[in-house]
PDB file of C-alpha atoms in Angstrom:
ATOM      1  CA  MET S   1       0.000   0.000   0.000  1.00 56.00           C
ATOM      2  CA  GLN S   2       1.244   3.473  -0.907  1.00 59.00           C
ATOM      3  CA  TYR S   3       0.352   6.224   1.513  1.00 58.00           C
ATOM      4  CA  ASN S   4      -0.517   9.749   0.348  1.00 62.00           C
ATOM      5  CA  THR S   5       2.361  11.074   2.415  1.00 64.00           C
ATOM      6  CA  LEU S   6       4.735   9.192   0.098  1.00 63.00           C
ATOM      7  CA  LYS S   7       3.130  10.610  -3.055  1.00 69.00           C
ATOM      8  CA  LYS S   8       3.857  13.899  -4.753  1.00 77.00           C
ATOM      9  CA  ASP S   9       2.305  16.896  -3.004  1.00 82.00           C
ATOM     10  CA  LEU S  10      -0.844  18.304  -4.614  1.00 89.00           C
ATOM     11  CA  ILE S  11      -0.470  21.874  -5.843  1.00 89.00           C
ATOM     12  CA  ILE S  12      -4.136  22.702  -5.202  1.00 91.00           C
ATOM     13  CA  PRO S  13      -5.355  19.978  -2.802  1.00 90.00           C
ATOM     14  CA  GLU S  14      -9.001  21.033  -3.140  1.00 90.00           C
ATOM     15  CA  TYR S  15      -9.156  19.444  -6.604  1.00 92.00           C
ATOM     16  CA  GLY S  16      -7.820  16.109  -5.456  1.00 90.00           C
ATOM     17  CA  ARG S  17      -5.284  13.765  -6.994  1.00 91.00           C
ATOM     18  CA  HIS S  18      -7.434  12.676  -9.955  1.00 92.00           C
ATOM     19  CA  ILE S  19      -7.582  16.176 -11.434  1.00 94.00           C
ATOM     20  CA  HIS S  20      -3.820  16.506 -11.055  1.00 94.00           C
ATOM     21  CA  ARG S  21      -3.358  13.167 -12.827  1.00 93.00           C
ATOM     22  CA  MET S  22      -5.656  14.275 -15.667  1.00 95.00           C
ATOM     23  CA  ILE S  23      -3.544  17.397 -16.098  1.00 95.00           C
ATOM     24  CA  GLY S  24      -0.383  15.310 -16.069  1.00 94.00           C
ATOM     25  CA  TYR S  25      -1.842  13.097 -18.787  1.00 95.00           C
ATOM     26  CA  CYS S  26      -2.931  16.144 -20.801  1.00 96.00           C
ATOM     27  CA  LYS S  27       0.696  17.290 -20.936  1.00 94.00           C
ATOM     28  CA  THR S  28       1.668  13.997 -22.612  1.00 94.00           C
ATOM     29  CA  ILE S  29      -0.845  14.279 -25.482  1.00 95.00           C
ATOM     30  CA  GLU S  30       1.120  15.059 -28.636  1.00 94.00           C
ATOM     31  CA  ASP S  31      -1.736  16.156 -30.920  1.00 95.00           C
ATOM     32  CA  ARG S  32      -2.474  19.821 -30.137  1.00 94.00           C
ATOM     33  CA  GLU S  33      -6.150  19.705 -31.088  1.00 95.00           C
ATOM     34  CA  GLU S  34      -6.730  16.643 -28.926  1.00 96.00           C
ATOM     35  CA  ARG S  35      -4.754  18.267 -26.102  1.00 96.00           C
ATOM     36  CA  ASN S  36      -6.948  21.391 -26.300  1.00 95.00           C
ATOM     37  CA  LEU S  37     -10.122  19.290 -26.143  1.00 96.00           C
ATOM     38  CA  PHE S  38      -8.817  17.378 -23.152  1.00 96.00           C
ATOM     39  CA  ALA S  39      -7.897  20.616 -21.362  1.00 96.00           C
ATOM     40  CA  GLU S  40     -11.431  21.938 -21.945  1.00 95.00           C
ATOM     41  CA  ALA S  41     -12.820  18.689 -20.507  1.00 95.00           C
ATOM     42  CA  ILE S  42     -10.667  19.163 -17.397  1.00 95.00           C
ATOM     43  CA  ILE S  43     -11.984  22.726 -17.023  1.00 93.00           C
ATOM     44  CA  GLU S  44     -15.542  21.405 -17.209  1.00 92.00           C
ATOM     45  CA  VAL S  45     -14.844  18.861 -14.460  1.00 93.00           C
ATOM     46  CA  MET S  46     -13.185  21.529 -12.319  1.00 92.00           C
ATOM     47  CA  GLY S  47     -16.245  23.736 -12.797  1.00 90.00           C
ATOM     48  CA  ASN S  48     -18.555  20.925 -11.706  1.00 90.00           C
ATOM     49  CA  LEU S  49     -16.552  20.615  -8.503  1.00 88.00           C
ATOM     50  CA  ASN S  50     -17.122  24.308  -7.779  1.00 81.00           C
ATOM     51  CA  THR S  51     -20.749  24.846  -8.777  1.00 78.00           C
ATOM     52  CA  TYR S  52     -21.230  27.339  -5.939  1.00 75.00           C
ATOM     53  CA  LEU S  53     -18.791  29.662  -7.704  1.00 73.00           C
ATOM     54  CA  ARG S  54     -20.484  29.677 -11.099  1.00 70.00           C
ATOM     55  CA  ASP S  55     -22.058  33.081 -10.491  1.00 68.00           C
ATOM     56  CA  VAL S  56     -18.720  34.615  -9.508  1.00 75.00           C
ATOM     57  CA  THR S  57     -17.318  37.138 -11.972  1.00 75.00           C
ATOM     58  CA  ASP S  58     -14.476  35.719 -14.115  1.00 86.00           C
ATOM     59  CA  PHE S  59     -15.198  32.188 -12.880  1.00 89.00           C
ATOM     60  CA  GLN S  60     -13.891  30.602 -16.095  1.00 90.00           C
ATOM     61  CA  HIS S  61     -10.799  32.799 -16.021  1.00 91.00           C
ATOM     62  CA  LYS S  62     -10.053  31.576 -12.519  1.00 90.00           C
ATOM     63  CA  LEU S  63     -10.419  27.935 -13.568  1.00 93.00           C
ATOM     64  CA  TRP S  64      -7.978  28.342 -16.456  1.00 93.00           C
ATOM     65  CA  ASP S  65      -5.471  30.060 -14.177  1.00 92.00           C
ATOM     66  CA  GLN S  66      -5.753  27.178 -11.723  1.00 92.00           C
ATOM     67  CA  LEU S  67      -5.271  24.690 -14.554  1.00 94.00           C
ATOM     68  CA  PHE S  68      -1.948  26.255 -15.510  1.00 94.00           C
ATOM     69  CA  ILE S  69      -0.906  26.488 -11.853  1.00 93.00           C
ATOM     70  CA  MET S  70      -1.536  22.763 -11.317  1.00 94.00           C
ATOM     71  CA  ALA S  71       0.321  22.052 -14.565  1.00 93.00           C
ATOM     72  CA  GLU S  72       3.266  24.006 -13.109  1.00 91.00           C
ATOM     73  CA  PHE S  73       2.989  26.419 -16.049  1.00 92.00           C
ATOM     74  CA  ASP S  74       4.123  23.670 -18.418  1.00 91.00           C
ATOM     75  CA  LEU S  75       0.984  23.068 -20.464  1.00 92.00           C
ATOM     76  CA  ASP S  76       0.869  24.091 -24.117  1.00 93.00           C
ATOM     77  CA  VAL S  77      -2.840  24.618 -24.876  1.00 95.00           C
ATOM     78  CA  ASP S  78      -4.950  27.411 -26.327  1.00 94.00           C
ATOM     79  CA  SER S  79      -6.576  29.336 -23.494  1.00 92.00           C
ATOM     80  CA  PRO S  80      -9.460  31.808 -23.986  1.00 91.00           C
ATOM     81  CA  PHE S  81      -7.698  34.016 -21.434  1.00 91.00           C
ATOM     82  CA  PRO S  82      -4.158  35.379 -21.131  1.00 90.00           C
ATOM     83  CA  ILE S  83      -1.881  32.565 -20.013  1.00 88.00           C
ATOM     84  CA  PRO S  84      -0.325  33.356 -16.627  1.00 85.00           C
ATOM     85  CA  ASP S  85       3.391  33.042 -16.057  1.00 84.00           C
ATOM     86  CA  LYS S  86       5.191  31.519 -13.114  1.00 82.00           C
ATOM     87  CA  GLU S  87       6.844  34.770 -12.045  1.00 81.00           C
ATOM     88  CA  THR S  88       3.482  36.512 -11.620  1.00 75.00           C
ATOM     89  CA  PHE S  89       2.175  33.963  -9.129  1.00 74.00           C
ATOM     90  CA  GLN S  90       5.414  33.427  -7.243  1.00 73.00           C
ATOM     91  CA  SER S  91       6.378  37.072  -6.836  1.00 74.00           C
ATOM     92  CA  PRO S  92       5.776  38.454  -3.321  1.00 79.00           C
ATOM     93  CA  PRO S  93       2.631  40.586  -2.928  1.00 77.00           C
ATOM     94  CA  GLN S  94       2.948  44.345  -2.871  1.00 81.00           C
ATOM     95  CA  PRO S  95       2.663  45.863   0.605  1.00 84.00           C
ATOM     96  CA  LEU S  96      -0.759  47.277   1.393  1.00 81.00           C
ATOM     97  CA  LYS S  97      -1.096  51.007   1.731  1.00 79.00           C
ATOM     98  CA  TYR S  98      -2.902  51.647   4.982  1.00 72.00           C
ATOM     99  CA  PRO S  99      -4.960  54.829   5.262  1.00 66.00           C
ATOM    100  CA  LYS S 100      -3.170  57.592   7.053  1.00 67.00           C
ATOM    101  CA  TYR S 101      -4.972  58.722  10.171  1.00 61.00           C
ATOM    102  CA  SER S 102      -3.920  60.660  13.203  1.00 59.00           C
ATOM    103  CA  ASN S 103      -2.887  58.346  16.030  1.00 63.00           C
ATOM    104  CA  LYS S 104      -3.551  61.112  18.506  1.00 77.00           C
ATOM    105  CA  TYR S 105      -7.354  60.791  18.456  1.00 82.00           C
ATOM    106  CA  ARG S 106      -7.798  57.346  16.916  1.00 80.00           C
ATOM    107  CA  TYR S 107     -10.736  56.518  19.215  1.00 81.00           C
ATOM    108  CA  TYR S 108     -12.908  59.092  17.421  1.00 86.00           C
ATOM    109  CA  GLY S 109     -12.725  57.234  14.098  1.00 83.00           C
ATOM    110  CA  LYS S 110     -12.670  58.498  10.535  1.00 85.00           C
ATOM    111  CA  ASN S 111     -16.352  59.410  10.397  1.00 89.00           C
ATOM    112  CA  ILE S 112     -15.917  62.128  13.003  1.00 91.00           C
ATOM    113  CA  LYS S 113     -13.121  63.637  10.920  1.00 89.00           C
ATOM    114  CA  LYS S 114     -15.347  63.546   7.831  1.00 91.00           C
ATOM    115  CA  MET S 115     -18.160  65.262   9.750  1.00 93.00           C
ATOM    116  CA  ILE S 116     -15.735  67.929  10.936  1.00 93.00           C
ATOM    117  CA  ASP S 117     -14.585  68.548   7.354  1.00 92.00           C
ATOM    118  CA  VAL S 118     -18.234  68.985   6.289  1.00 94.00           C
ATOM    119  CA  ALA S 119     -18.991  71.340   9.188  1.00 94.00           C
ATOM    120  CA  ILE S 120     -16.027  73.531   8.285  1.00 94.00           C
ATOM    121  CA  GLU S 121     -17.612  74.213   4.881  1.00 94.00           C
ATOM    122  CA  TRP S 122     -20.997  75.249   6.324  1.00 93.00           C
ATOM    123  CA  GLU S 123     -21.981  78.874   6.462  1.00 91.00           C
ATOM    124  CA  GLU S 124     -21.620  80.500   9.873  1.00 90.00           C
ATOM    125  CA  GLY S 125     -24.830  80.606  11.910  1.00 88.00           C
ATOM    126  CA  ASP S 126     -26.988  78.744  14.376  1.00 86.00           C
ATOM    127  CA  LYS S 127     -27.361  75.701  12.098  1.00 90.00           C
ATOM    128  CA  LYS S 128     -23.611  75.289  11.928  1.00 91.00           C
ATOM    129  CA  LEU S 129     -23.394  75.727  15.688  1.00 90.00           C
ATOM    130  CA  GLY S 130     -26.014  72.990  16.143  1.00 90.00           C
ATOM    131  CA  LEU S 131     -24.106  70.652  13.820  1.00 92.00           C
ATOM    132  CA  VAL S 132     -20.795  71.275  15.548  1.00 93.00           C
ATOM    133  CA  LYS S 133     -22.428  70.736  18.943  1.00 92.00           C
ATOM    134  CA  ASN S 134     -23.729  67.338  17.805  1.00 93.00           C
ATOM    135  CA  ILE S 135     -20.256  66.438  16.569  1.00 94.00           C
ATOM    136  CA  ALA S 136     -18.860  67.434  19.955  1.00 93.00           C
ATOM    137  CA  ASN S 137     -21.464  65.265  21.693  1.00 92.00           C
ATOM    138  CA  GLN S 138     -20.504  62.288  19.522  1.00 92.00           C
ATOM    139  CA  MET S 139     -16.851  62.933  20.338  1.00 92.00           C
ATOM    140  CA  LYS S 140     -17.712  63.021  24.037  1.00 91.00           C
ATOM    141  CA  LYS S 141     -19.598  59.738  23.737  1.00 89.00           C
ATOM    142  CA  SER S 142     -16.667  58.061  21.949  1.00 88.00           C
ATOM    143  CA  TYR S 143     -14.269  59.447  24.537  1.00 88.00           C
ATOM    144  CA  LEU S 144     -16.339  58.009  27.390  1.00 86.00           C
ATOM    145  CA  LEU S 145     -16.736  54.618  25.704  1.00 83.00           C
ATOM    146  CA  TRP S 146     -13.003  54.262  25.187  1.00 80.00           C
ATOM    147  CA  ASN S 147     -11.703  55.849  28.356  1.00 74.00           C
ATOM    148  CA  LYS S 148     -14.445  54.721  30.777  1.00 67.00           C
ATOM    149  CA  ASP S 149     -14.142  57.887  32.814  1.00 73.00           C
ATOM    150  CA  GLN S 150     -15.447  61.384  33.228  1.00 82.00           C
ATOM    151  CA  VAL S 151     -14.394  64.046  30.767  1.00 85.00           C
ATOM    152  CA  ASP S 152     -14.539  67.791  31.061  1.00 88.00           C
ATOM    153  CA  ASP S 153     -16.323  69.485  28.172  1.00 90.00           C
ATOM    154  CA  GLN S 154     -13.343  71.780  27.765  1.00 91.00           C
ATOM    155  CA  VAL S 155     -11.268  68.751  26.733  1.00 91.00           C
ATOM    156  CA  ILE S 156     -13.747  68.013  23.934  1.00 91.00           C
ATOM    157  CA  TYR S 157     -13.720  71.663  22.821  1.00 92.00           C
ATOM    158  CA  ASN S 158      -9.933  71.669  22.630  1.00 93.00           C
ATOM    159  CA  GLN S 159      -9.722  68.371  20.744  1.00 92.00           C
ATOM    160  CA  LEU S 160     -12.429  69.469  18.299  1.00 93.00           C
ATOM    161  CA  LYS S 161     -10.468  72.631  17.642  1.00 93.00           C
ATOM    162  CA  ASP S 162      -7.312  70.583  17.166  1.00 92.00           C
ATOM    163  CA  LEU S 163      -8.968  68.121  14.746  1.00 91.00           C
ATOM    164  CA  SER S 164     -10.360  70.996  12.663  1.00 92.00           C
ATOM    165  CA  ASN S 165      -7.002  72.795  12.589  1.00 91.00           C
ATOM    166  CA  GLY S 166      -8.477  75.640  14.593  1.00 91.00           C
ATOM    167  CA  LYS S 167     -11.446  76.195  12.245  1.00 92.00           C
ATOM    168  CA  LEU S 168     -14.136  74.978  14.663  1.00 92.00           C
ATOM    169  CA  ASP S 169     -13.976  76.813  17.973  1.00 91.00           C
ATOM    170  CA  LEU S 170     -17.177  76.085  19.909  1.00 88.00           C
ATOM    171  CA  GLU S 171     -16.499  78.679  22.576  1.00 86.00           C
ATOM    172  CA  LYS S 172     -15.955  81.368  19.966  1.00 88.00           C
ATOM    173  CA  MET S 173     -19.047  80.248  18.031  1.00 88.00           C
ATOM    174  CA  GLU S 174     -21.127  80.389  21.208  1.00 83.00           C
ATOM    175  CA  LYS S 175     -20.087  83.963  21.919  1.00 84.00           C
ATOM    176  CA  ALA S 176     -21.236  84.974  18.444  1.00 83.00           C
ATOM    177  CA  SER S 177     -24.619  83.265  18.937  1.00 82.00           C
ATOM    178  CA  ASP S 178     -27.698  83.940  21.069  1.00 80.00           C
ATOM    179  CA  TYR S 179     -27.670  80.428  22.504  1.00 77.00           C
ATOM    180  CA  ASP S 180     -25.636  78.480  25.033  1.00 76.00           C
ATOM    181  CA  VAL S 181     -23.732  75.362  24.050  1.00 76.00           C
ATOM    182  CA  ASN S 182     -24.260  72.688  26.687  1.00 82.00           C
ATOM    183  CA  LEU S 183     -23.011  69.220  25.827  1.00 87.00           C
ATOM    184  CA  SER S 184     -25.067  66.243  26.937  1.00 86.00           C
ATOM    185  CA  SER S 185     -24.262  64.611  30.254  1.00 85.00           C
ATOM    186  CA  LYS S 186     -22.431  61.314  30.584  1.00 81.00           C
ATOM    187  CA  ASN S 187     -25.666  59.478  31.475  1.00 82.00           C
ATOM    188  CA  ASP S 188     -27.499  60.823  28.442  1.00 81.00           C
ATOM    189  CA  LEU S 189     -24.664  59.754  26.129  1.00 80.00           C
ATOM    190  CA  THR S 190     -23.840  56.320  27.510  1.00 73.00           C
ATOM    191  CA  ASN S 191     -27.165  55.016  28.836  1.00 68.00           C
ATOM    192  CA  GLY S 192     -29.175  55.472  25.649  1.00 50.00           C
ATOM    193  CA  ARG S 193     -31.678  57.936  27.007  1.00 43.00           C
ATOM    194  CA  SER S 194     -34.201  59.482  24.670  1.00 38.00           C
ATOM    195  CA  LYS S 195     -32.996  63.045  25.054  1.00 39.00           C
ATOM    196  CA  LYS S 196     -31.683  64.432  21.840  1.00 44.00           C
ATOM    197  CA  ASN S 197     -28.236  65.943  21.705  1.00 43.00           C
ATOM    198  CA  TYR S 198     -29.637  69.289  20.715  1.00 39.00           C
ATOM    199  CA  SER S 199     -32.355  69.389  23.385  1.00 40.00           C
ATOM    200  CA  THR S 200     -30.531  72.055  25.384  1.00 41.00           C
ATOM    201  CA  PHE S 201     -29.374  74.000  22.343  1.00 44.00           C
ATOM    202  CA  ARG S 202     -32.120  76.558  21.924  1.00 46.00           C
ATOM    203  CA  ARG S 203     -31.904  78.072  25.362  1.00 49.00           C
ATOM    204  CA  PRO S 204     -31.281  81.829  25.481  1.00 50.00           C
ATOM    205  CA  LYS S 205     -28.241  83.000  27.309  1.00 52.00           C
ATOM    206  CA  ARG S 206     -28.741  84.077  30.875  1.00 52.00           C
ATOM    207  CA  GLY S 207     -28.363  87.782  31.448  1.00 54.00           C
ATOM    208  CA  LYS S 208     -25.622  89.093  33.682  1.00 47.00           C
ATOM    209  CA  ARG S 209     -26.588  89.905  37.277  1.00 47.00           C
ATOM    210  CA  ARG S 210     -26.877  93.538  38.087  1.00 50.00           C
ATOM    211  CA  ASN S 211     -25.334  94.913  41.225  1.00 47.00           C
TER     212      ASN S 211
END
């Protein structure tokens, strides 16, 4: 008895030893036309073994590539697709380019930065102030979820200003508006209460006390 461990390793084990033997036999066929027909028959069998992939784009192209891979790129047949070369499949992959993002405030995520970029383009006014306040509330919520602690609103104001390169200054915006900016409390942000982030927005400023 000959064990599989003593046999030649399969290049693509998923297709089994019989498919590899068929490909090996195909390489020995001298008549080119007959060799092409046999290669097409192998592709059909390979396709039947992967019926769940028939709806995948370029399914046939993938099968032909796998045929040449299992033939160790030593099969002279007419392929309906560009014939791959050994160097292409054995060359090391190119390193992935990871998106650049500030490590300083990573816990806020990219969406916050996108929202800040949108807010910067808005026209000055109460609507912009409301949008920026909601961004600040979301920042505060993310801060609390990651740091599991209290946070002073001033910290959020400073980090928002930093992330916007100084273009979104909530304290300055508040002074130019008729309304106070009061960020939501920790309980409102982390316990899922029904209060909206802007519920305290439209509250007129308190007048100064007279002596």
